[in-house]
Amino acid sequence: AGKAFRKFLPLFDRVLVERCAAETVTKGGIMIPEKAQGKVLQATVVAVGSGSRGKDGEIHPVSVKVGEKVLLPEYGGTKIVLEDKDYYLFRDGDILGKYLD
């Protein structure tokens, strides 16, 4: 994954994320078929842009950092394939929240 991000860096307030894998087994051990699995809304940030430029001309930094877990909206984002892996590009303002450890 490290090589892919040397070739691609998000611009402005864009955030590149990798969605977490969907759960295939319930806590009780029951297998969930693919059609019944919901869309995964949790992701890990893998790269961030420098930030957006405000009306005052100053750069406002992105609110998330590489490695943080975030909550994504159900729809949106731009799918990007880097080295045969799927990543999604979101604006910083589209990310709903981040998980705290």
Coordinates of C-alpha atoms in Angstrom, one line a residue:
A1 CA 0.0 0.0 0.0
G2 CA 2.9 2.4 0.7
K3 CA 4.0 2.4 -3.0
A4 CA 0.5 3.3 -4.2
F5 CA 0.3 6.4 -2.1
R6 CA 3.6 7.7 -3.4
K7 CA 2.0 7.9 -6.8
F8 CA -1.3 9.3 -5.6
L9 CA -1.9 12.2 -3.1
P10 CA -5.3 13.8 -2.5
L11 CA -5.5 17.5 -3.2
F12 CA -7.1 20.3 -1.1
D13 CA -9.7 18.9 1.4
R14 CA -9.9 15.4 -0.1
V15 CA -9.5 12.3 2.1
L16 CA -8.6 8.9 0.7
V17 CA -10.1 6.0 2.7
E18 CA -10.2 2.2 2.6
R19 CA -13.5 0.7 3.6
C20 CA -13.4 -1.9 6.4
A21 CA -14.4 -5.5 5.4
A22 CA -18.1 -6.4 5.8
E23 CA -18.9 -8.7 8.7
T24 CA -19.7 -12.2 7.4
V25 CA -20.5 -13.8 10.7
T26 CA -22.8 -12.6 13.5
K27 CA -21.7 -12.6 17.1
G28 CA -23.7 -15.8 17.6
G29 CA -21.7 -17.5 14.8
I30 CA -24.3 -17.4 12.0
M31 CA -22.9 -16.9 8.5
I32 CA -24.4 -13.8 6.7
P33 CA -25.0 -14.2 2.9
E34 CA -23.5 -11.6 0.7
K35 CA -26.9 -10.2 -0.4
A36 CA -27.9 -9.7 3.2
Q37 CA -24.7 -7.8 4.2
G38 CA -25.2 -4.1 4.7
K39 CA -22.9 -1.5 3.1
V40 CA -19.9 -0.9 5.3
L41 CA -19.8 2.7 6.6
Q42 CA -16.6 2.5 8.6
A43 CA -13.3 3.2 6.9
T44 CA -9.6 3.8 7.6
V45 CA -8.0 7.0 6.4
V46 CA -4.9 6.2 4.2
A47 CA -4.1 9.7 2.8
V48 CA -5.2 13.3 3.2
G49 CA -4.8 16.5 1.3
S50 CA -3.3 19.7 2.6
G51 CA -6.6 21.4 3.3
S52 CA -9.0 23.9 1.8
R53 CA -8.4 27.6 1.2
G54 CA -10.8 29.8 3.0
K55 CA -12.2 33.2 2.0
D56 CA -9.5 34.9 4.1
G57 CA -6.8 33.1 2.0
E58 CA -5.6 30.9 4.8
I59 CA -5.4 27.1 4.5
H60 CA -7.8 25.2 6.8
P61 CA -6.3 21.8 7.6
V62 CA -8.2 18.6 7.1
S63 CA -9.9 17.4 10.3
V64 CA -8.7 13.7 10.1
K65 CA -5.3 12.1 10.1
V66 CA -3.9 9.0 8.4
G67 CA -4.7 5.9 10.3
E68 CA -7.9 7.2 12.0
K69 CA -11.2 5.3 11.7
V70 CA -14.1 7.4 10.3
L71 CA -17.8 7.1 9.6
L72 CA -18.8 7.6 6.0
P73 CA -22.2 8.6 4.5
E74 CA -24.1 5.7 2.9
Y75 CA -23.8 7.2 -0.6
G76 CA -21.1 9.3 -2.2
G77 CA -17.4 9.3 -2.7
T78 CA -15.3 8.5 -5.8
K79 CA -14.0 5.0 -6.2
I80 CA -10.4 4.7 -7.1
V81 CA -8.4 1.5 -7.8
L82 CA -4.8 1.5 -6.8
E83 CA -2.7 -1.6 -7.2
D84 CA -5.8 -3.8 -7.4
K85 CA -7.4 -2.5 -4.2
D86 CA -10.5 -0.3 -3.9
Y87 CA -10.2 3.1 -2.2
Y88 CA -12.7 5.9 -2.0
L89 CA -12.1 9.7 -2.2
F90 CA -14.3 11.9 0.0
R91 CA -14.3 15.6 0.8
D92 CA -13.4 16.3 4.5
G93 CA -16.9 17.9 5.0
D94 CA -18.6 14.7 3.8
I95 CA -17.1 12.5 6.5
L96 CA -19.7 12.2 9.3
G97 CA -17.3 11.5 12.2
K98 CA -14.3 9.7 13.5
Y99 CA -14.0 7.0 16.1
L100 CA -12.0 7.7 19.2
D101 CA -9.8 4.9 20.8

